[in-house]
Short mmCIF file of C-alpha atoms in Angstrom, two decimals:
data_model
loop_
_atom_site.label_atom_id
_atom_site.label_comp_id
_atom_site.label_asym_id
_atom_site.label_seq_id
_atom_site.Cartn_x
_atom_site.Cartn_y
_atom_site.Cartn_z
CA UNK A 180 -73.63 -30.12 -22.87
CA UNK A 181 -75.72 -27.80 -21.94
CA UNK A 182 -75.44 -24.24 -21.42
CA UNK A 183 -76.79 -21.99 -17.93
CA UNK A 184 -76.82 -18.98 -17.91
CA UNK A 185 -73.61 -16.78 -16.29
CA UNK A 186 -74.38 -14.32 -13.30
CA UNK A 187 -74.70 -10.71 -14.55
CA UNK A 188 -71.47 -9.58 -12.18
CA UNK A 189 -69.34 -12.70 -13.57
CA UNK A 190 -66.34 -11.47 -15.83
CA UNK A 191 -64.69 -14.25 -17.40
CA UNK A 192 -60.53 -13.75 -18.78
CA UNK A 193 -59.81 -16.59 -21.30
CA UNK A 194 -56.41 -16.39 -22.89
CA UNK A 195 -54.04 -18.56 -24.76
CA UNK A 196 -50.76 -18.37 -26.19
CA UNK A 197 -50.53 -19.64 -29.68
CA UNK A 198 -47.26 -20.83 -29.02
CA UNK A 199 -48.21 -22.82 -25.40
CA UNK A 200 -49.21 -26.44 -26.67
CA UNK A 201 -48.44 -28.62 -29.14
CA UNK A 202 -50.24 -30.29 -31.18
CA UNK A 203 -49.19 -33.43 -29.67
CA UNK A 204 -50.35 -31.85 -26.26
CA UNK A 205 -51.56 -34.50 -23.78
CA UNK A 206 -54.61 -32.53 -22.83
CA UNK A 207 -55.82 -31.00 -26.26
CA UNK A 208 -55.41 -31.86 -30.06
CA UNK A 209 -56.48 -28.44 -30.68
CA UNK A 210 -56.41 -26.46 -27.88
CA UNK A 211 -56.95 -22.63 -29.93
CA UNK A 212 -60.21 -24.11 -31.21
CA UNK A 213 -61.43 -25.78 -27.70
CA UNK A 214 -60.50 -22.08 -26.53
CA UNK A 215 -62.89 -20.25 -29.56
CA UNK A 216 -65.77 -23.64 -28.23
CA UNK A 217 -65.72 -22.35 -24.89
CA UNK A 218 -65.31 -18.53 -25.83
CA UNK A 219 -68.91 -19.43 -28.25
CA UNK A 220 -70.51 -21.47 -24.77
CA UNK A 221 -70.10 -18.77 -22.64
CA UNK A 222 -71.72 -15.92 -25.15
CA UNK A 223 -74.24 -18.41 -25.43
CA UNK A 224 -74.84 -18.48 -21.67
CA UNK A 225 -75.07 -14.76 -21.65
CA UNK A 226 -71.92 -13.28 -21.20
CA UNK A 227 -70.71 -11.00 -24.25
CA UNK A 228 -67.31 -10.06 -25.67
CA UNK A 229 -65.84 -6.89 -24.82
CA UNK A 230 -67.96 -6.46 -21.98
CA UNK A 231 -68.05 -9.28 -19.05
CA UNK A 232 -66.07 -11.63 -21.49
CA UNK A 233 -62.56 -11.35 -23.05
CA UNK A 234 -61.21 -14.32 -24.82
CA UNK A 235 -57.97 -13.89 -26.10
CA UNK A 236 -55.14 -15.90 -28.60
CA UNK A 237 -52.01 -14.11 -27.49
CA UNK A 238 -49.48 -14.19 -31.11
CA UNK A 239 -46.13 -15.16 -29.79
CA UNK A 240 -47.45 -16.76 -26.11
CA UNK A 241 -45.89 -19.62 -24.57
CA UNK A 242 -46.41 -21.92 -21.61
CA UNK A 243 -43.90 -19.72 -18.92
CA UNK A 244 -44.06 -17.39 -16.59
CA UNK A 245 -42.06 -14.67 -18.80
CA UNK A 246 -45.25 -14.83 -21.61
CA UNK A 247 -47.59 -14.89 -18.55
CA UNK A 248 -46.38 -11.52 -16.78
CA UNK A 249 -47.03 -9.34 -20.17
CA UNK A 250 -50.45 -10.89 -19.63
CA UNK A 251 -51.47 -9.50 -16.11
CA UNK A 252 -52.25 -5.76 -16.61
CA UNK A 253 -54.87 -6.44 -19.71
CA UNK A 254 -56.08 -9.44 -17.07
CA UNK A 255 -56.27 -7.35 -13.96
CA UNK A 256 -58.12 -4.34 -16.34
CA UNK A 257 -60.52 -6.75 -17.70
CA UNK A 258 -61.53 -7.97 -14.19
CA UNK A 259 -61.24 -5.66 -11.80
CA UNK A 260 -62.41 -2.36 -14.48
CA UNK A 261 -61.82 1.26 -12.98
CA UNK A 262 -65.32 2.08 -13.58
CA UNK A 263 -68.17 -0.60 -12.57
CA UNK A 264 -71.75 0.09 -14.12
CA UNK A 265 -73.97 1.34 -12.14
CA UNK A 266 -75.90 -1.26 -9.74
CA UNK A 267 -72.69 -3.65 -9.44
CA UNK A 268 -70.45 -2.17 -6.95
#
């Protein structure tokens, strides 16, 4: 498909658990790689890594809500940063 191009305030948190599907998942035969596509589709629609984008494979990370809450700080950091550039507040 093809790729537009993100808003320059978007921030984008992608994050998987390499233990939250299967392999014989329902919705994904490979869900880590589908997760690296779309992490490579958004950079290519403008948003870079370490800055607006954070796309993460977390070792250990399962499908519950225990895995989840370690997740929220580095999620609420990431999109909601204590210092905004200049120009986007």
């Amino acid at each position: 498909g093809e790729c537009t191009v993100a808003p320059a305030d978007e921030r984008r948190y992608e994050r998987l658990g390499d233990r939250e599907a299967s392999p014989a998942s329902r919705y994904s035969q490979d869900p880590l790689g589908e997760l690296e596509s779309l992490g490579r589709r958004l950079e290519e629609a403008g948003m870079e890594r370490g800055g607006n984008l954070a796309v993460q494979v977390v070792e250990g990370g399962q499908h519950r809500m225990k895995s989840w809450q370690k997740q929220i700080e580095p999620l609420l950091e990431h999109l909601f940063p204590a210092s905004q550039p200049s120009g986007t507040e």
